[in-house]
Short mmCIF file of C-alpha atoms in Angstrom, two decimals:
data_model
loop_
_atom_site.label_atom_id
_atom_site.label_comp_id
_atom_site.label_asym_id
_atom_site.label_seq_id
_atom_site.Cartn_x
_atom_site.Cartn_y
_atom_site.Cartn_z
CA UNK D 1 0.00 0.00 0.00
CA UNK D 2 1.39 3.39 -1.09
CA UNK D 3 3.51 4.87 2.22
CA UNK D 4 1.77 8.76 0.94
CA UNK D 5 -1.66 7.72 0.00
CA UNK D 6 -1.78 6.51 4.03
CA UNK D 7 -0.37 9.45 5.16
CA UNK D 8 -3.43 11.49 3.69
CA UNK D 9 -5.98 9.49 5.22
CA UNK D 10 -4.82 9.26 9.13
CA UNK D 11 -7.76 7.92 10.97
CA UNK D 12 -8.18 10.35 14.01
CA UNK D 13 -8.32 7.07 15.98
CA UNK D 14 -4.69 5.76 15.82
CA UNK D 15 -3.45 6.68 18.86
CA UNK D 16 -6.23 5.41 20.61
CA UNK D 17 -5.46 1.82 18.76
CA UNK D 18 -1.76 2.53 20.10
CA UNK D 19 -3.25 3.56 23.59
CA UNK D 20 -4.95 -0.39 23.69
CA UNK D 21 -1.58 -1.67 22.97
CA UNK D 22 -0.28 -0.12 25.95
CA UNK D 23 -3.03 -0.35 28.43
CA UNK D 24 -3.25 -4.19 27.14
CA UNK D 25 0.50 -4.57 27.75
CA UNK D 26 0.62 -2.35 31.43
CA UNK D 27 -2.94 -4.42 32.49
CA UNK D 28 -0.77 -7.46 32.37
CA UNK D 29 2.31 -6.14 34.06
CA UNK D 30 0.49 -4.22 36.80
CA UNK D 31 -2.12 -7.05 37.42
CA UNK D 32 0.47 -9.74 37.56
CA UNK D 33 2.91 -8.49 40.05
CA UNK D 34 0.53 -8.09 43.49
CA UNK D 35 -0.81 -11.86 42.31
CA UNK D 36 3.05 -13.54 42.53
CA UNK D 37 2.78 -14.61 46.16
CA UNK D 38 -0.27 -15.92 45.27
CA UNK D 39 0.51 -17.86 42.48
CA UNK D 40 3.96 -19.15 43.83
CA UNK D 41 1.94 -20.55 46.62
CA UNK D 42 -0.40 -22.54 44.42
CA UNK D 43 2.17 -23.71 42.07
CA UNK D 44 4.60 -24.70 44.68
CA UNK D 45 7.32 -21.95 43.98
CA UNK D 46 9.50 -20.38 46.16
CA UNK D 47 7.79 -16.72 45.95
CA UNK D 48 11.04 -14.61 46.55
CA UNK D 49 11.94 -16.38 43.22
CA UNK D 50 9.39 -15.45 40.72
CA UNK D 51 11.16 -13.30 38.89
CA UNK D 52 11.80 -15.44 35.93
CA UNK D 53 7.56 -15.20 35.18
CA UNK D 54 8.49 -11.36 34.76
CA UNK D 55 11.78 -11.57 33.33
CA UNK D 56 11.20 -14.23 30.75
CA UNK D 57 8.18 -11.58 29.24
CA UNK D 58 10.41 -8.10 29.50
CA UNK D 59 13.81 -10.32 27.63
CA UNK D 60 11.60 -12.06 24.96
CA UNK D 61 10.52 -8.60 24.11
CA UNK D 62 13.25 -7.14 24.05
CA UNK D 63 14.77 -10.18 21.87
CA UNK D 64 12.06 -9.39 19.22
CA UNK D 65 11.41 -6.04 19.27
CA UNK D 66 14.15 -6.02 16.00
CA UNK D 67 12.36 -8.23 14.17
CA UNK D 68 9.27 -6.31 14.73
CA UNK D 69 10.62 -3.57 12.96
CA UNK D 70 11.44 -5.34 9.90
CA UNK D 71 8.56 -7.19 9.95
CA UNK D 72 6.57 -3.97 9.83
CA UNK D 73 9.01 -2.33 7.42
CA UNK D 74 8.77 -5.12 5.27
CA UNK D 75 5.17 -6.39 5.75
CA UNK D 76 3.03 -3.32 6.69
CA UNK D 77 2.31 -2.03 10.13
CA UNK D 78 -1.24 -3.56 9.67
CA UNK D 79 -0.34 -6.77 9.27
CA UNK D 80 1.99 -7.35 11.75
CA UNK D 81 -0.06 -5.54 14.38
CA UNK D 82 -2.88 -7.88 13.83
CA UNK D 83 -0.74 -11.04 14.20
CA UNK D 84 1.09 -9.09 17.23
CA UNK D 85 -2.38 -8.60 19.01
CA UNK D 86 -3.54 -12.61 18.01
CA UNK D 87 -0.29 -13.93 19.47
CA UNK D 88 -0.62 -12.04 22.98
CA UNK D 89 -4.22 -13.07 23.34
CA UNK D 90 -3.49 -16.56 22.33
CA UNK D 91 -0.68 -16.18 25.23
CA UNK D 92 -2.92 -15.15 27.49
CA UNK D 93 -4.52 -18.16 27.20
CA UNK D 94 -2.20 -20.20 27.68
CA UNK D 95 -0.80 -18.39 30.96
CA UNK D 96 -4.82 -18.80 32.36
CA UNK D 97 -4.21 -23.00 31.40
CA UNK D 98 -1.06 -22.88 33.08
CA UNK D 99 -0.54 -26.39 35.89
CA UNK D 100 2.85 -25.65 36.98
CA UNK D 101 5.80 -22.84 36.86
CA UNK D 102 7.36 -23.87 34.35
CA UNK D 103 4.54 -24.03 31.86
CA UNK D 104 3.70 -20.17 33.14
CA UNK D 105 7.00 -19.08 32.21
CA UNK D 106 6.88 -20.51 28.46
CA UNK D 107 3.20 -19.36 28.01
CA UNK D 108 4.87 -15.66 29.16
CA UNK D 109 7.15 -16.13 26.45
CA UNK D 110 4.68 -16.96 24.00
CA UNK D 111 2.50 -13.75 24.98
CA UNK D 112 5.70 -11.62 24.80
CA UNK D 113 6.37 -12.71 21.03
CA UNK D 114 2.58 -11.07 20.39
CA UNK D 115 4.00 -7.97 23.30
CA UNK D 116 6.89 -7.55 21.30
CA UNK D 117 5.52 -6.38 18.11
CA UNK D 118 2.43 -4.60 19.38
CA UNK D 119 3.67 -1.90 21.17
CA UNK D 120 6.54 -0.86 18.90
CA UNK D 121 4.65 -1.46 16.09
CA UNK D 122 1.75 1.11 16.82
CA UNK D 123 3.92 3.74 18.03
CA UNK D 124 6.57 3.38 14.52
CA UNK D 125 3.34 3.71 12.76
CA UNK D 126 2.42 6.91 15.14
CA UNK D 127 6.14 8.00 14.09
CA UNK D 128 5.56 7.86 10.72
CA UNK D 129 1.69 9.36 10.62
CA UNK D 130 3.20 12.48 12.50
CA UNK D 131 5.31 15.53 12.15
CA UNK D 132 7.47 15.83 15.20
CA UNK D 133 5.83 19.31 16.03
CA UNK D 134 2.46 17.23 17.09
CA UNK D 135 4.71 14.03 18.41
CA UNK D 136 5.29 14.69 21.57
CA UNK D 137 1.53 15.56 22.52
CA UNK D 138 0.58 12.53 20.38
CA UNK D 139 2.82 10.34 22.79
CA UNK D 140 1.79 11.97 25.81
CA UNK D 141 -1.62 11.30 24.74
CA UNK D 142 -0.92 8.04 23.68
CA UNK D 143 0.47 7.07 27.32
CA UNK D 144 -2.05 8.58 29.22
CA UNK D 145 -4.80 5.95 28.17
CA UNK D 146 -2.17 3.43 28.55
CA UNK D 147 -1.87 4.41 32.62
CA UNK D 148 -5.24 3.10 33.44
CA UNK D 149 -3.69 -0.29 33.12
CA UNK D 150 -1.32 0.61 36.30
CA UNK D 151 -4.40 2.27 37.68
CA UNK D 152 -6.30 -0.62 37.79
CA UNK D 153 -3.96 -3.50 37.68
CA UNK D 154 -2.57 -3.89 41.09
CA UNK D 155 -5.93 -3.62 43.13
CA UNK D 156 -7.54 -6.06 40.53
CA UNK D 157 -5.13 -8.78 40.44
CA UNK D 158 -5.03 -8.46 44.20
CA UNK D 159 -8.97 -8.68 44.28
CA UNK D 160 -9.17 -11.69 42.07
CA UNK D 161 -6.36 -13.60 43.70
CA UNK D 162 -8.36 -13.22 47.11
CA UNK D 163 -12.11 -13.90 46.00
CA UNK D 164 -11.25 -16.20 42.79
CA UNK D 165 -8.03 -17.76 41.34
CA UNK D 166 -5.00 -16.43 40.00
CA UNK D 167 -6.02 -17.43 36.40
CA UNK D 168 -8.53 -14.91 35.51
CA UNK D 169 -5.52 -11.56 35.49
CA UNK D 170 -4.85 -13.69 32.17
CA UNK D 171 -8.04 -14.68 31.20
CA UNK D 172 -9.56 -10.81 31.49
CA UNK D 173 -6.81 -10.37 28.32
CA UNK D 174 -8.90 -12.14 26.24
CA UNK D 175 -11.98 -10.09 25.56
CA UNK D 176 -9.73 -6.56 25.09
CA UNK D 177 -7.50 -8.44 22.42
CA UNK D 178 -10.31 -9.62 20.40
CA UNK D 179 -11.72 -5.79 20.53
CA UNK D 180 -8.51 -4.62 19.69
CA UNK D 181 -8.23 -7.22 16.96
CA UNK D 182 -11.11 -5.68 15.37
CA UNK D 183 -10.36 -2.25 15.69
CA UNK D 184 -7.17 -2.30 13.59
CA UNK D 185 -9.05 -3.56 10.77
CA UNK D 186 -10.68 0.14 10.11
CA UNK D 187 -8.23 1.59 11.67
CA UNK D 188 -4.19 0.60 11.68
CA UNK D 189 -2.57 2.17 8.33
CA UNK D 190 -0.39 0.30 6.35
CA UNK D 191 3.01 1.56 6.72
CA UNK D 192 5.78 -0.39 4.37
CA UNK D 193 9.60 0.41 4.07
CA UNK D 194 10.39 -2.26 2.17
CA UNK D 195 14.03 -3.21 0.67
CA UNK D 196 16.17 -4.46 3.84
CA UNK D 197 16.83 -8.28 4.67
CA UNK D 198 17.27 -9.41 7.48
CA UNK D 199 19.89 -9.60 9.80
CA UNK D 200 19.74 -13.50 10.55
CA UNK D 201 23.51 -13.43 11.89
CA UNK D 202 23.55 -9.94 13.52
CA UNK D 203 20.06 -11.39 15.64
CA UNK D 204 21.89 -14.66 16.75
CA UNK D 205 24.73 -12.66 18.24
CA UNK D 206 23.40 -9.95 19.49
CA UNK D 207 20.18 -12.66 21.22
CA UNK D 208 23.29 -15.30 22.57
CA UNK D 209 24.59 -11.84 23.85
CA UNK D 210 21.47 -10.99 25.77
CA UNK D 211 20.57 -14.25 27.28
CA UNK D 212 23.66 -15.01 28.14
CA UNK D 213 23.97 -11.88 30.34
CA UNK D 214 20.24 -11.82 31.84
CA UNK D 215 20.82 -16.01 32.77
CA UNK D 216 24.41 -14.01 34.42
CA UNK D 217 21.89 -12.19 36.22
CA UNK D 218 19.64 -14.79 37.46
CA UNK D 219 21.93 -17.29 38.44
CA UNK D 220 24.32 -14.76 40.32
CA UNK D 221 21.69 -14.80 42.96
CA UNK D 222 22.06 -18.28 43.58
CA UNK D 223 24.86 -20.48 45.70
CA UNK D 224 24.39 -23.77 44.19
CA UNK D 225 26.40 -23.73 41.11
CA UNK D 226 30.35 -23.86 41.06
CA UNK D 227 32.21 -21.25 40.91
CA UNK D 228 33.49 -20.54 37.59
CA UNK D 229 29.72 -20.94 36.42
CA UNK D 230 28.72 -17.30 36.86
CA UNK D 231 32.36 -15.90 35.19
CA UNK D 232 32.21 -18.42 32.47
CA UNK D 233 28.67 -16.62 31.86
CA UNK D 234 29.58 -13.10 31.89
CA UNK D 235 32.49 -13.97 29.64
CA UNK D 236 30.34 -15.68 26.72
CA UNK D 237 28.15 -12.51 27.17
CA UNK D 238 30.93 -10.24 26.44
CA UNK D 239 32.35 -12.58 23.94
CA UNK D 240 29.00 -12.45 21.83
CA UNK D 241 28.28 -8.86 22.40
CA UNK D 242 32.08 -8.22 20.84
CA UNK D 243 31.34 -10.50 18.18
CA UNK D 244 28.22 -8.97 17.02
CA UNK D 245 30.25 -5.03 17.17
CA UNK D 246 32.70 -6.58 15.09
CA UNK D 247 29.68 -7.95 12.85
CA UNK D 248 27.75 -5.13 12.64
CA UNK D 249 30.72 -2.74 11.05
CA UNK D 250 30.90 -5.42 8.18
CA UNK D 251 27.34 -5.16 6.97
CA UNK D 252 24.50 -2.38 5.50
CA UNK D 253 21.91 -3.66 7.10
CA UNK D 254 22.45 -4.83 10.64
CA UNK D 255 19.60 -5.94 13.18
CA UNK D 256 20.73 -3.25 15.40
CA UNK D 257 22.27 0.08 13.53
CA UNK D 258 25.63 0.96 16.19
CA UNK D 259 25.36 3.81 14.38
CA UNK D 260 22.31 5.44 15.33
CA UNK D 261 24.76 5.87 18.99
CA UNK D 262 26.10 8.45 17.10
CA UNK D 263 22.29 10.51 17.58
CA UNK D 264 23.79 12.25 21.31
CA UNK D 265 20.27 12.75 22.15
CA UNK D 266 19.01 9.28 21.43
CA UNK D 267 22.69 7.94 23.27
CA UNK D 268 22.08 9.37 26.22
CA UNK D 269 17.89 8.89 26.34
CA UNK D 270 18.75 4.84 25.62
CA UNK D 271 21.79 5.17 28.77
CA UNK D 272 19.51 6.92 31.03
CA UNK D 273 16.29 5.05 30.04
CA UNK D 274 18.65 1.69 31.22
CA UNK D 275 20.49 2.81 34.57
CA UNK D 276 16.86 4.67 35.46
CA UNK D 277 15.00 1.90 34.81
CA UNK D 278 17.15 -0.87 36.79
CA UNK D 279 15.10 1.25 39.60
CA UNK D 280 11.93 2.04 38.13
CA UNK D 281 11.48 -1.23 37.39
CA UNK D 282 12.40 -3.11 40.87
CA UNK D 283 9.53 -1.61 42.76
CA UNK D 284 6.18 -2.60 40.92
CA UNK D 285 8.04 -5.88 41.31
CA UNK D 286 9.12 -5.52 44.89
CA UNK D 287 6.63 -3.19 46.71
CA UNK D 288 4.10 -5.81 46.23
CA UNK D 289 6.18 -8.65 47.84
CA UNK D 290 7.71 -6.31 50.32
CA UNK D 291 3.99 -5.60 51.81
CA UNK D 292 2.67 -9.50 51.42
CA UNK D 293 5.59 -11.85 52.09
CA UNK D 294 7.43 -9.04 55.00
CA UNK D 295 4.46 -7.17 56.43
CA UNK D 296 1.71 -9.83 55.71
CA UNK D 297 -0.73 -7.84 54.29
CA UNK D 298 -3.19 -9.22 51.45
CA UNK D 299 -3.32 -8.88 48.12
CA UNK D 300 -6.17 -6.94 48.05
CA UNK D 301 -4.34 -4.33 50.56
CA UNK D 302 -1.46 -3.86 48.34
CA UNK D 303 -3.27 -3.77 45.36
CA UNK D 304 -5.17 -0.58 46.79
CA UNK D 305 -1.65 0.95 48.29
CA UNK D 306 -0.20 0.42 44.84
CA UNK D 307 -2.93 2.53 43.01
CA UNK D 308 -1.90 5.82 44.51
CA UNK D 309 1.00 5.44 42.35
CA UNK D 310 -0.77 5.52 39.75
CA UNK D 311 -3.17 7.88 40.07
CA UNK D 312 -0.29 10.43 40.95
CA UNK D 313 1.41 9.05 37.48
CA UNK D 314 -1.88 10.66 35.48
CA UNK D 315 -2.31 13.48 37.32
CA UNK D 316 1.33 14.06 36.54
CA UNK D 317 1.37 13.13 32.76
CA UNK D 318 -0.85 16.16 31.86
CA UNK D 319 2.03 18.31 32.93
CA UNK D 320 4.70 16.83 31.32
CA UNK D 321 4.77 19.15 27.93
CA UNK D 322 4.41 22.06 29.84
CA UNK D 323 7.53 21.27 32.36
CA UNK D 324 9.52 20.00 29.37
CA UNK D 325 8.60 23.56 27.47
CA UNK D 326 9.22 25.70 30.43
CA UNK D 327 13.00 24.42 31.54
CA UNK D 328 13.69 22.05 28.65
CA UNK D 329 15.16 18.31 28.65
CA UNK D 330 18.07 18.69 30.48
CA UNK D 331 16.83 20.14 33.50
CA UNK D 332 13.92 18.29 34.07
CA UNK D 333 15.55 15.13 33.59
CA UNK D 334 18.74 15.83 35.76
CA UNK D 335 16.27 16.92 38.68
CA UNK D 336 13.89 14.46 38.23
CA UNK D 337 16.18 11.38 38.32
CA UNK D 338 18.07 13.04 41.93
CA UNK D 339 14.40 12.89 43.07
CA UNK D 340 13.47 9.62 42.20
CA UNK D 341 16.21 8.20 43.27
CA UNK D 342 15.98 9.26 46.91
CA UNK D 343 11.98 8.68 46.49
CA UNK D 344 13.26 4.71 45.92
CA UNK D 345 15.62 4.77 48.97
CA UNK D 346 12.06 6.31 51.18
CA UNK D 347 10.30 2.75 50.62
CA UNK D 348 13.11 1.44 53.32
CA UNK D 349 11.34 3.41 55.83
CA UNK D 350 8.27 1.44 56.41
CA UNK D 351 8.29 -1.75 58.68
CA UNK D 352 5.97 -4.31 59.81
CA UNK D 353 4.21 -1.79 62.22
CA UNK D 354 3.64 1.08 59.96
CA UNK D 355 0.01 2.05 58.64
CA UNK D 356 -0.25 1.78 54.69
CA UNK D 357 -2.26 5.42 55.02
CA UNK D 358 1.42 6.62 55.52
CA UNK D 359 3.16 5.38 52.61
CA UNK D 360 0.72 7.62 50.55
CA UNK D 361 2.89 10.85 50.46
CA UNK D 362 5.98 8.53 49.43
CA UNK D 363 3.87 6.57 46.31
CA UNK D 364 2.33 9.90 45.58
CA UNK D 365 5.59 11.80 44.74
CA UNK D 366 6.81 8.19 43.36
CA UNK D 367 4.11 8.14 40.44
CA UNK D 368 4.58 11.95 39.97
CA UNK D 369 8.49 11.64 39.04
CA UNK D 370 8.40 8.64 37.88
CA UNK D 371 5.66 9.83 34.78
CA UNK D 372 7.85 12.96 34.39
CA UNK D 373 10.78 10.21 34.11
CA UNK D 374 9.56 7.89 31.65
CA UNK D 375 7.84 10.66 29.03
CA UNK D 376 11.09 13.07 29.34
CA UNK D 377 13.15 10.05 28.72
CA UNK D 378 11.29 8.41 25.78
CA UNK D 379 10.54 12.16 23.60
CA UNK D 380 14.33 13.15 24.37
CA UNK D 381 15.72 9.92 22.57
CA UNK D 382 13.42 10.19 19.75
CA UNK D 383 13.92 14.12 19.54
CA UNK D 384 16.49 13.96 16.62
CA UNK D 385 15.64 10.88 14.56
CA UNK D 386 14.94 11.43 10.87
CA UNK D 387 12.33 9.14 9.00
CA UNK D 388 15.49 7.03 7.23
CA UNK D 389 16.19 5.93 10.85
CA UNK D 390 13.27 6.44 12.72
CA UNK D 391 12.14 2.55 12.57
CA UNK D 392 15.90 1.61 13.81
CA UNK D 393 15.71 4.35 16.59
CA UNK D 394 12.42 3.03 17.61
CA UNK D 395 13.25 -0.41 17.93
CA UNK D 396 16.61 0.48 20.04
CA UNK D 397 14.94 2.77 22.17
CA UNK D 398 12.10 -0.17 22.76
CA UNK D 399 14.75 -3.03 23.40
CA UNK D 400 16.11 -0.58 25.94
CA UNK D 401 13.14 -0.18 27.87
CA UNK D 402 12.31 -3.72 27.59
CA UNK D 403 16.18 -4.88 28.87
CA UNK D 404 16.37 -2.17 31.68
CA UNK D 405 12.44 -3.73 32.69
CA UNK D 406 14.12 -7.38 32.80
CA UNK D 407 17.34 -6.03 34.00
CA UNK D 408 15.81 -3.82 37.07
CA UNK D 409 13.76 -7.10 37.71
CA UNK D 410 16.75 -9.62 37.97
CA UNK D 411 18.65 -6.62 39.82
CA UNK D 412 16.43 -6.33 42.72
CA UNK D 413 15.72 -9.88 42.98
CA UNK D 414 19.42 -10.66 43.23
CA UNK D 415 19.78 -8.10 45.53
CA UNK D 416 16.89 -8.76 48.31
CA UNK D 417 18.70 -12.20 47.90
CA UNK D 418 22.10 -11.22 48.46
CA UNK D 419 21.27 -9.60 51.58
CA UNK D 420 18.56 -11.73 52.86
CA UNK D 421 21.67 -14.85 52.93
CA UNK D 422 24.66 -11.62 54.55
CA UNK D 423 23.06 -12.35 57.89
CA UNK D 424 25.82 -10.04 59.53
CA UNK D 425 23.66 -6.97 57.66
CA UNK D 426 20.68 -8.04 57.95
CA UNK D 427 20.25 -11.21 60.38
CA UNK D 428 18.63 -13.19 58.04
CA UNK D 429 15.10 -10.87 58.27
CA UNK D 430 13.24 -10.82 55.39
CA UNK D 431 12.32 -7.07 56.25
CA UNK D 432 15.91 -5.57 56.70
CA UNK D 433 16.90 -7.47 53.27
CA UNK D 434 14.08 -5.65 51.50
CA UNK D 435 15.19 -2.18 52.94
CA UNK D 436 18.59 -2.74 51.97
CA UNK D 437 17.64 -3.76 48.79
CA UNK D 438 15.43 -0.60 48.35
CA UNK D 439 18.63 1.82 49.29
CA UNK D 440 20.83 0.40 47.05
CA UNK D 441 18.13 0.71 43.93
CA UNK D 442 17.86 4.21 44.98
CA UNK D 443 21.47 5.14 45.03
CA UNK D 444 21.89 3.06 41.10
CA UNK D 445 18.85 5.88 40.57
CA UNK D 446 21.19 8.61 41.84
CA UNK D 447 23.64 8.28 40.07
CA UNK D 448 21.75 7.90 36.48
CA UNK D 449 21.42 11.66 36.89
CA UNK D 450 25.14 11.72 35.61
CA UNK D 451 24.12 10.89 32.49
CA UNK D 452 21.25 13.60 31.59
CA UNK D 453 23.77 16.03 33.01
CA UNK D 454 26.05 14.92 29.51
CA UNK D 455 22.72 16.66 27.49
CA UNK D 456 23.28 20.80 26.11
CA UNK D 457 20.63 22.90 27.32
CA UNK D 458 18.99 23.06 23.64
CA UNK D 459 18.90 19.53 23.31
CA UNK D 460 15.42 18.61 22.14
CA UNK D 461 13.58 22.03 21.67
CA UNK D 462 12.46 21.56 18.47
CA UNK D 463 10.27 18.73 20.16
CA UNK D 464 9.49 20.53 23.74
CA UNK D 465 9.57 24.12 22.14
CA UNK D 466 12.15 25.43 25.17
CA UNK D 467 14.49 28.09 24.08
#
């Protein structure tokens, strides 16, 4: 289908298509974390080592996310979104049929295959529909819609786990894909950029690269391997992510274009969106087990505490363009990071005997920065793409997002279980491991403000307006 014809005949409704995506894709997330206890329980899991359910979804993703942009490139963003929204419905399924851990985990996989090209997919086809002068309030738009999923999520997976079973967060999927399904047939243009092949060498590197490290980052948690196990690891990671450098210089088309690092704003949005997000990421996983496994509160309890977050995140989001236009990129990010960082370290405060009413203030400011956070970072690293590149820059700053996600996850996880087993810290308490684990997130967020501070004061205006 002709790439001009489409762009005449925008339907008004795209980003509300791309706005399903997300909500579809944050439901899941949201709703899934306050149900973990829950669902370790009745599958017989350990539940301070459920991280893989979250970690296999957020690295399959990010494994993909390349292909999706060929795929759409190649195939029409029409297409693939279809099959994108089919797969994570059929996945959802499968999650809701799920008998044992092990099944859960591939059945995530198979949902993040259709979560890997759904997301990216609608927003390179917002990319393309859009001249940057509307983008940013297009994306803010875009996520706002998408934030009722976070709204939602934790008090309703929390709800169902304690009146029904576990199996309906999946199976509530099911009816929203189908919708969505529909919707993109009058709806989803038809996008090509045809011409490229694919990358079949560049993916197996740079995918041996990426498991390699995240199964680094599992397993480091763990005692009961030898010890040149978690080395020997780390070293094929390097050795793979070398390989596929060395690979990518030698060919036109690789899976991921190096040289789009050369875009300083979208370098430092992708470094920052990574070192942020190794934070940002941790707590929807942790909070939730911090205030059932530590405190023994239910699931219903903090699925409510959780929502305050969120809330505060929309409120938030409608003032993002006019922070970003009033003291541009740099400042806003630079500030914003030194105060989410020490907003992570506050959820160390709390113990067993403190009312929930008085971790409002701290969730409150929480979902305020982090919204500032996440839109600042996003707009910032796709401030100076051209269209050439705009499908390559989209896909990077997407596998970014998805690896800090996976990363944060495996991060925290190997951190409450480093200190939970240093009994001199922390005496083997579940409690003190999970406050040591939430000041040490919080200084990683600290120091991510070194890299916004690497951004020129004009960086971005032509996006936020700032002079």
């Amino acid at each position: 289908m002709d790439e001009n014809k489409e762009t005449l005949n925008i339907s008004p409704k795209l980003p509300w298509l791309a706005a399903m995506a997300m909500f579809m894709q944050s439901l899941d997330a949201t709703i899934l974390n306050t149900a973990l206890p829950t669902i370790a329980k009745d599958l017989n899991h350990s539940p301070l080592s459920m991280q893989a359910v979250v970690v296999s979804y957020a690295l399959t993703l990010a494994l993909l996310i390349p292909v999706s942009g060929w795929l759409s490139d190649k195939y029409g963003t029409k297409r693939i979104f279809s099959i994108a929204v089919f797969l994570f419905t059929l996945g959802s399924l499968a999650c809701a049929l799920s008998t044992s851990y092990s099944l859960l985990v591939y059945s995530r996989i198979l949902q993040a295959i259709g979560g890997s090209m759904m997301v990216p997919v609608s927003r390179l086809a917002l990319l393309y529909a859009y001249p940057k002068s509307k983008l940013l309030g297009v994306m803010n738009f875009v996520t706002m819609p998408g934030l009722v999923g976070p709204l939602i999520g934790p008090l309703l997976g929390g709800w169902i786990v304690d009146i029904s079973t576990w199996h309906w967060i999946f199976l509530i999927n099911i009816p929203i894909g189908v919708v969505g399904l529909i919707f993109t047939q009058y709806v989803m243009p038809n996008f090509t950029r045809g011409g490229k092949n694919f990358d079949i060498i560049g993916f197996f590197l740079f995918s041996a690269a990426l498991i390699a490290l995240s199964l680094f980052l599992e397993i480091g948690e763990g005692s009961s391997f030898e010890w040149w196990v978690i080395p020997s690891i780390l070293c094929l990671a390097i050795a793979f992510g070398g390989l596929y450098i060395l690979y990518s210089k030698r060919v036109n088309y690789p899976i991921i274009n190096l040289n789009l690092f050369s875009i300083r704003t979208l370098r430092i949005g992708l470094m920052g969106n990574l070192f942020t997000r190794l934070g940002i990421g941790s707590v929807p996983f942790l909070l939730p087990q911090m205030l059932q496994i530590a405190f023994l509160h239910t699931s219903t309890e903090s699925g409510m505490i959780m929502m305050v977050s969120a809330i505060s995140t929309i409120i938030a989001k409608s003032q993002v363009v006019r922070l970003v236009h009033r003291f541009g990129y740099k400042k806003i990010l630079i500030t914003n990071t030194i105060i989410l960082g020490f907003v992570i370290s506050m959820f160390a405060l709390p113990d067993k005997a403190t009312p929930l009413y008085l971790l409002i203030p701290i969730l409150v400011i929480y979902g305020a920065v982090n919204s500032i956070q996440m839109t600042s970072m996003n707009t910032i690293s796709l401030a100076d793409l051209t269209p050439e590149v705009a499908s390559g820059g989209n896909s990077l700053l997407a596998i970014t997002q998805q690896l800090s996600m996976s990363f944060g996850v495996s991060v925290g996880a190997m951190i409450l279980r480093t200190t939970e087993s240093t009994t001199w810290l922390t005496g083997g308490d579940i409690e003190s491991s999970f406050r040591y684990t939430f000041l040490i997130l919080g200084v990683i967020t600290l120091l991510a403000s070194l890299i916004f501070s690497q951004l020129k004061p004009g960086d971005g205006e032509q996006m936020s307006g700032h002079k």
